[in-house]
XYZ file of C-alpha atoms in Angstrom:
426
model
C 118.600 -145.725 -68.790
C 116.413 -143.730 -71.169
C 113.226 -141.840 -71.414
C 110.655 -143.651 -73.086
C 107.766 -141.946 -74.559
C 104.492 -143.422 -74.972
C 100.892 -142.709 -76.547
C 97.709 -143.967 -76.592
C 96.366 -145.946 -79.840
C 93.241 -147.702 -80.323
C 93.216 -151.626 -80.369
C 92.235 -151.456 -84.020
C 95.753 -150.056 -84.747
C 97.608 -152.981 -82.948
C 100.314 -154.737 -84.917
C 103.018 -157.095 -84.689
C 106.462 -155.215 -83.624
C 104.931 -152.931 -81.301
C 105.741 -152.625 -77.453
C 102.907 -152.333 -75.724
C 101.713 -151.669 -71.771
C 98.966 -153.536 -70.630
C 97.642 -150.798 -67.928
C 95.618 -153.169 -65.545
C 95.639 -155.559 -62.767
C 98.594 -157.792 -62.406
C 96.298 -160.694 -62.153
C 93.496 -159.701 -65.166
C 95.486 -160.383 -68.100
C 97.440 -163.662 -69.158
C 100.727 -162.360 -69.768
C 103.787 -163.322 -67.801
C 104.816 -159.434 -67.676
C 102.787 -156.285 -68.442
C 105.017 -154.794 -71.063
C 106.147 -156.680 -74.204
C 106.899 -156.315 -78.108
C 103.776 -157.679 -79.563
C 105.258 -160.911 -81.599
C 102.046 -162.309 -83.221
C 98.555 -162.250 -84.139
C 97.176 -164.534 -81.354
C 98.835 -161.846 -79.127
C 97.097 -159.331 -80.318
C 93.820 -161.053 -80.653
C 94.269 -161.831 -76.594
C 95.035 -158.208 -75.890
C 91.595 -157.107 -77.961
C 89.799 -159.610 -75.852
C 90.579 -158.127 -72.623
C 88.107 -155.259 -72.941
C 90.274 -152.404 -73.242
C 89.400 -149.345 -75.135
C 92.848 -147.864 -75.750
C 96.532 -149.088 -75.109
C 99.778 -147.408 -74.539
C 102.485 -148.565 -77.333
C 106.202 -147.380 -77.338
C 107.088 -146.231 -80.728
C 110.801 -145.668 -79.529
C 111.105 -149.659 -78.175
C 108.796 -150.924 -81.371
C 110.048 -152.458 -84.887
C 109.832 -151.526 -88.486
C 107.278 -154.655 -88.238
C 104.877 -152.278 -86.929
C 105.375 -149.989 -89.985
C 101.982 -150.912 -91.418
C 100.189 -148.906 -88.252
C 102.432 -146.142 -88.494
C 100.091 -144.088 -91.268
C 97.164 -144.694 -88.726
C 99.713 -143.211 -85.106
C 100.175 -139.916 -86.660
C 97.591 -138.160 -84.817
C 99.724 -135.204 -83.800
C 100.497 -134.062 -87.290
C 98.855 -131.217 -88.784
C 96.024 -132.008 -91.098
C 95.911 -130.594 -94.154
C 94.496 -126.712 -93.743
C 94.608 -126.995 -89.743
C 95.785 -123.645 -88.593
C 98.594 -123.583 -86.002
C 96.183 -122.184 -83.523
C 93.746 -125.428 -84.214
C 96.857 -127.452 -84.219
C 98.384 -126.523 -80.966
C 94.536 -126.726 -79.395
C 94.219 -130.268 -80.874
C 97.588 -131.122 -79.298
C 96.905 -130.045 -76.388
C 93.614 -131.938 -75.883
C 95.454 -134.925 -76.789
C 98.147 -134.623 -74.159
C 95.814 -133.760 -71.822
C 93.849 -137.138 -72.296
C 97.195 -138.838 -72.442
C 97.791 -137.164 -69.130
C 94.995 -138.200 -67.558
C 94.491 -141.940 -68.911
C 97.697 -142.246 -67.552
C 96.866 -141.097 -63.826
C 93.649 -143.342 -63.756
C 96.173 -146.403 -64.644
C 97.862 -145.547 -61.649
C 94.726 -145.111 -59.391
C 93.223 -148.330 -60.544
C 96.490 -150.246 -59.878
C 96.203 -148.425 -56.287
C 93.005 -149.257 -55.992
C 93.820 -153.100 -56.695
C 96.627 -153.111 -53.975
C 94.629 -151.744 -51.573
C 91.693 -153.975 -51.996
C 94.450 -156.746 -52.069
C 95.633 -155.599 -48.608
C 92.457 -155.351 -46.848
C 91.566 -159.089 -47.669
C 94.946 -159.991 -46.654
C 94.601 -158.046 -42.862
C 90.700 -159.676 -42.936
C 92.433 -163.444 -43.551
C 95.831 -163.323 -41.916
C 94.898 -165.546 -38.721
C 91.971 -168.096 -40.429
C 94.053 -168.197 -44.111
C 97.362 -167.304 -43.176
C 99.302 -169.229 -46.235
C 97.012 -167.690 -48.484
C 97.235 -164.274 -47.285
C 101.298 -165.006 -47.753
C 100.067 -166.317 -51.855
C 98.686 -163.210 -51.985
C 100.641 -160.759 -50.853
C 103.689 -162.738 -52.996
C 101.396 -162.123 -56.011
C 100.743 -158.401 -55.340
C 104.477 -157.615 -54.965
C 105.846 -159.879 -58.022
C 103.407 -157.460 -59.935
C 104.899 -153.966 -58.317
C 107.988 -155.963 -59.038
C 107.014 -156.607 -63.089
C 106.355 -153.089 -63.453
C 109.377 -151.460 -61.370
C 112.184 -153.391 -62.365
C 111.492 -153.050 -65.833
C 114.091 -151.335 -68.372
C 111.531 -148.265 -68.275
C 112.431 -145.362 -65.525
C 109.757 -145.030 -63.109
C 108.477 -141.799 -61.482
C 106.646 -141.445 -57.886
C 103.182 -140.167 -58.757
C 100.644 -138.177 -56.557
C 97.377 -139.789 -56.375
C 94.171 -137.961 -54.890
C 92.991 -138.413 -51.384
C 90.054 -140.535 -52.107
C 92.652 -143.398 -53.640
C 92.528 -145.170 -50.348
C 91.971 -145.008 -46.810
C 94.313 -144.611 -43.827
C 95.886 -148.082 -43.572
C 96.030 -149.223 -46.746
C 97.411 -145.885 -48.043
C 100.671 -145.827 -45.442
C 101.145 -149.553 -45.908
C 101.287 -149.022 -49.774
C 103.073 -145.683 -49.363
C 105.904 -147.172 -47.683
C 105.709 -150.143 -50.354
C 106.394 -148.156 -53.046
C 108.954 -145.629 -51.967
C 110.507 -148.569 -50.498
C 110.819 -150.651 -53.733
C 112.112 -147.679 -55.589
C 114.626 -147.338 -53.037
C 115.549 -150.724 -53.351
C 115.670 -150.784 -57.130
C 118.128 -147.454 -56.525
C 120.195 -149.365 -54.191
C 120.693 -151.728 -56.850
C 119.386 -154.679 -54.803
C 118.926 -158.344 -56.211
C 115.602 -159.441 -57.137
C 115.151 -161.963 -54.164
C 115.684 -159.075 -51.856
C 113.623 -156.908 -53.661
C 110.688 -159.524 -53.024
C 111.898 -159.528 -49.393
C 111.426 -155.699 -49.358
C 108.264 -155.532 -51.054
C 106.621 -158.441 -48.977
C 108.022 -157.013 -45.708
C 106.957 -153.211 -46.500
C 103.162 -154.085 -47.268
C 102.905 -155.786 -43.992
C 105.416 -154.186 -41.716
C 102.361 -153.289 -39.760
C 100.389 -156.302 -39.970
C 100.493 -156.789 -36.026
C 98.670 -153.760 -35.602
C 95.263 -155.611 -36.361
C 96.039 -157.258 -32.976
C 95.551 -153.777 -31.083
C 92.454 -151.698 -30.350
C 91.931 -149.426 -32.781
C 92.231 -146.104 -30.679
C 96.363 -147.666 -30.304
C 96.913 -148.468 -34.247
C 98.213 -144.632 -34.566
C 100.928 -143.607 -32.375
C 99.905 -140.262 -30.520
C 101.907 -137.826 -28.889
C 99.533 -137.992 -25.675
C 99.806 -141.847 -24.867
C 101.224 -142.426 -21.387
C 103.898 -145.058 -20.542
C 101.369 -148.236 -20.661
C 99.704 -147.121 -24.291
C 102.965 -146.508 -25.368
C 104.058 -150.204 -24.728
C 100.786 -151.433 -26.224
C 101.521 -149.725 -29.077
C 105.121 -150.937 -29.201
C 103.854 -154.278 -29.292
C 102.584 -154.256 -32.792
C 106.140 -155.057 -33.604
C 106.048 -158.836 -31.585
C 102.193 -159.762 -32.853
C 103.553 -158.984 -36.676
C 106.382 -161.310 -36.040
C 104.039 -163.982 -34.813
C 101.680 -163.108 -37.899
C 104.620 -163.444 -40.218
C 105.764 -166.818 -38.791
C 101.861 -168.205 -39.023
C 102.427 -167.134 -42.808
C 105.347 -168.697 -43.631
C 107.419 -165.369 -44.566
C 110.841 -165.995 -45.273
C 113.666 -165.327 -42.724
C 114.339 -162.088 -44.486
C 111.061 -160.549 -44.586
C 110.638 -161.606 -40.808
C 113.587 -159.911 -40.056
C 112.246 -156.537 -41.984
C 108.856 -156.526 -39.569
C 110.960 -156.915 -36.324
C 113.124 -154.193 -37.368
C 111.329 -151.500 -38.805
C 111.447 -148.934 -36.230
C 114.736 -149.884 -35.364
C 117.541 -146.958 -35.856
C 121.095 -147.071 -36.419
C 122.167 -145.176 -33.202
C 120.126 -147.608 -31.148
C 117.383 -145.192 -30.360
C 114.541 -147.363 -32.082
C 112.730 -150.057 -30.527
C 112.096 -153.255 -29.630
C 115.553 -154.306 -29.353
C 117.743 -151.258 -29.937
C 119.306 -152.902 -32.444
C 122.594 -150.573 -33.873
C 124.061 -150.225 -37.058
C 125.104 -153.236 -39.358
C 122.848 -155.650 -37.156
C 119.696 -153.940 -38.932
C 119.498 -155.313 -42.088
C 119.609 -153.551 -45.244
C 116.380 -154.022 -46.118
C 114.849 -152.974 -42.584
C 117.223 -149.574 -42.918
C 115.043 -148.797 -46.131
C 111.818 -149.369 -44.857
C 112.715 -148.016 -41.185
C 113.449 -144.554 -43.310
C 110.693 -144.597 -45.514
C 107.781 -145.159 -42.763
C 109.488 -142.285 -40.536
C 109.283 -140.444 -43.805
C 105.562 -140.967 -44.614
C 104.484 -140.932 -41.137
C 105.959 -137.259 -41.004
C 103.864 -136.209 -43.781
C 100.813 -138.671 -42.953
C 100.564 -138.401 -39.099
C 97.413 -139.686 -37.094
C 96.746 -135.608 -36.411
C 96.883 -134.162 -39.959
C 97.009 -130.805 -38.067
C 100.641 -131.845 -37.409
C 101.490 -132.905 -40.752
C 104.857 -131.389 -42.084
C 105.117 -130.673 -46.221
C 107.272 -133.459 -48.163
C 109.929 -130.964 -48.248
C 110.041 -130.191 -44.517
C 109.963 -134.097 -43.742
C 113.406 -134.657 -45.725
C 114.657 -131.722 -44.477
C 113.858 -132.860 -40.513
C 115.311 -136.441 -41.437
C 118.836 -135.134 -42.818
C 119.404 -131.988 -40.042
C 117.809 -133.715 -37.012
C 117.929 -137.414 -37.310
C 120.908 -137.615 -39.415
C 122.566 -140.212 -37.167
C 119.738 -142.501 -36.959
C 119.946 -143.905 -40.474
C 122.710 -145.702 -42.582
C 124.522 -142.923 -44.625
C 124.256 -144.431 -48.228
C 120.511 -145.590 -47.801
C 119.730 -142.156 -46.584
C 121.772 -140.703 -49.415
C 120.008 -142.436 -51.989
C 116.649 -141.805 -50.682
C 117.300 -138.042 -50.656
C 118.657 -138.146 -53.952
C 115.710 -139.847 -54.840
C 112.622 -138.198 -53.629
C 114.429 -135.077 -54.785
C 114.135 -131.256 -53.008
C 110.737 -131.522 -53.857
C 108.809 -134.554 -53.537
C 105.603 -135.153 -54.974
C 102.578 -133.418 -52.973
C 105.173 -130.542 -52.454
C 103.932 -127.147 -53.029
C 106.507 -124.774 -54.667
C 106.571 -121.195 -56.493
C 108.125 -120.941 -59.899
C 111.164 -118.827 -60.540
C 108.331 -116.431 -62.774
C 106.386 -116.221 -59.286
C 103.460 -118.692 -60.354
C 102.206 -121.484 -58.071
C 102.440 -124.805 -58.620
C 102.152 -127.953 -56.964
C 104.682 -130.986 -57.835
C 103.008 -134.006 -58.798
C 105.996 -136.870 -60.138
C 109.056 -137.223 -59.556
C 111.359 -139.279 -61.686
C 114.672 -140.462 -59.686
C 116.893 -139.932 -62.415
C 116.161 -136.284 -62.692
C 114.605 -135.154 -59.245
C 115.452 -131.691 -59.789
C 113.417 -131.286 -62.724
C 109.901 -132.789 -61.533
C 106.560 -132.677 -62.977
C 104.174 -129.915 -61.653
C 100.634 -128.440 -61.949
C 100.738 -124.816 -62.306
C 97.872 -122.641 -60.721
C 96.602 -120.876 -64.485
C 93.654 -118.846 -63.723
C 92.861 -118.879 -67.576
C 92.728 -122.635 -67.732
C 90.155 -124.590 -65.328
C 91.410 -126.859 -62.914
C 90.530 -129.990 -64.368
C 92.093 -129.174 -67.724
C 95.269 -127.913 -66.464
C 98.223 -129.992 -67.827
C 101.211 -131.790 -66.029
C 104.183 -129.552 -66.850
C 107.718 -131.370 -66.852
C 110.284 -128.453 -65.553
C 112.475 -130.928 -67.719
C 111.556 -129.491 -70.811
C 111.378 -126.062 -69.507
C 114.816 -124.498 -70.135
C 113.821 -121.236 -68.518
C 111.564 -122.452 -66.068
C 112.419 -124.346 -62.429
C 110.987 -124.229 -58.748
C 112.252 -121.084 -56.570
C 111.031 -122.069 -53.457
C 108.994 -124.749 -51.028
C 106.005 -123.157 -49.596
C 103.659 -125.017 -46.817
C 100.113 -124.749 -48.251
C 98.470 -122.481 -46.300
C 101.140 -119.985 -47.451
C 99.184 -119.691 -50.839
C 97.010 -117.160 -52.155
C 93.796 -118.587 -51.643
C 92.813 -118.934 -55.296
C 95.832 -120.809 -55.623
C 94.888 -123.335 -52.523
C 91.524 -124.121 -54.014
C 93.245 -124.207 -57.528
C 96.151 -126.134 -56.485
C 93.850 -128.355 -53.601
C 96.822 -129.472 -51.730
C 96.341 -132.911 -50.101
C 95.984 -133.092 -46.484
C 97.341 -136.980 -46.778
C 99.813 -137.635 -49.335
C 99.255 -140.768 -51.399
C 101.894 -142.100 -53.688
C 102.144 -144.962 -56.398
C 104.670 -145.332 -59.209
C 103.805 -144.117 -62.857
C 105.811 -145.965 -65.612
C 107.947 -144.269 -68.299
C 107.325 -140.419 -69.591
C 103.770 -140.456 -71.869
C 104.976 -136.997 -73.166
C 107.629 -135.037 -75.102
C 109.669 -132.256 -75.504
C 107.795 -131.041 -78.906
C 104.392 -132.251 -77.253
C 104.415 -130.048 -74.692
C 106.076 -127.165 -76.546
C 104.166 -124.405 -75.214
C 101.921 -125.837 -72.409
C 103.864 -124.283 -69.507
C 103.352 -120.575 -70.724
């Protein structure tokens, strides 16, 4: 795959031949996919009727038919008599606006997914078939984005993006689907993986509130009641009419390869491939986002713990692919760079996980104007080490605002190129 660089344009600049991205909810437009090449004026008219102010466009994927609009799109070219400093300042503003718009797209889509998930849990008993249909629509929308030819990055969102239950279920689903893609699962398995992942904890709606999140202080009886959420989940899955593969995932999402899991202590190859994925991702998210935030470990520590202390619990190829995809410094990691500045990792492209995108502590730049810097485009700058948030100096801590709870979504393609980013990291 190759990087796809996109830019935002006004709707008046749309032309046939342009490859565009509809960054709205998957049920909020009439097209079968959310990114495509415009082939006729009718499609342009339909896009303009959606109420969007701007739209993303990929020049590299567009055809010569779009040439008529190119003169309007050269916003990055220097204006006549524009000084180098003014040109650099304008480029920075355009890049910042593009990055902020891309993040807002992710947060809107996460919000849509969280609302759908909450509705599914509310109607699972009374309207199980409708609950299944809504879940299928949601996952089909995810797959329409993830299975496109553009690369998908794991993006850190703000903590306000969702409450705990939806945050965990969507985190597990997003990372599981990206891992399924990395493992080259079939489309049918990806659909079952997504449905099973988003509903893996559906049985918890049958538990008292205080038992919905495992606590190290649970007694034996409380632990057993908590474990029963797997059985409750299977019962609801049957009512909803889920596929056997998705149901098996719900039944096995706490099973480990060495037999140490529950409820049936299934081992090795008796655990289905998609169950292996969710069991691993579920553990990772629970380490990063435990019931008690004081017990949270950093994403870097979570990967290290899983690899060094619990490797025997997971299928080797699945674990290797997961660590390769998440990178040494997953989104949410606080790091120190080789020039001694502090930064937070906000996005990791699974194709190049060693060079993530970061926000750097820069006292001279207001926090809400800080650019996301792609380390892949920085020949002399890379990550030196990972830190715990409390190891940061107070000024860097306040600026970077490390999340107490990590919230992930996926971000399509790359919205910036090396030229536009030049000088932004300094």
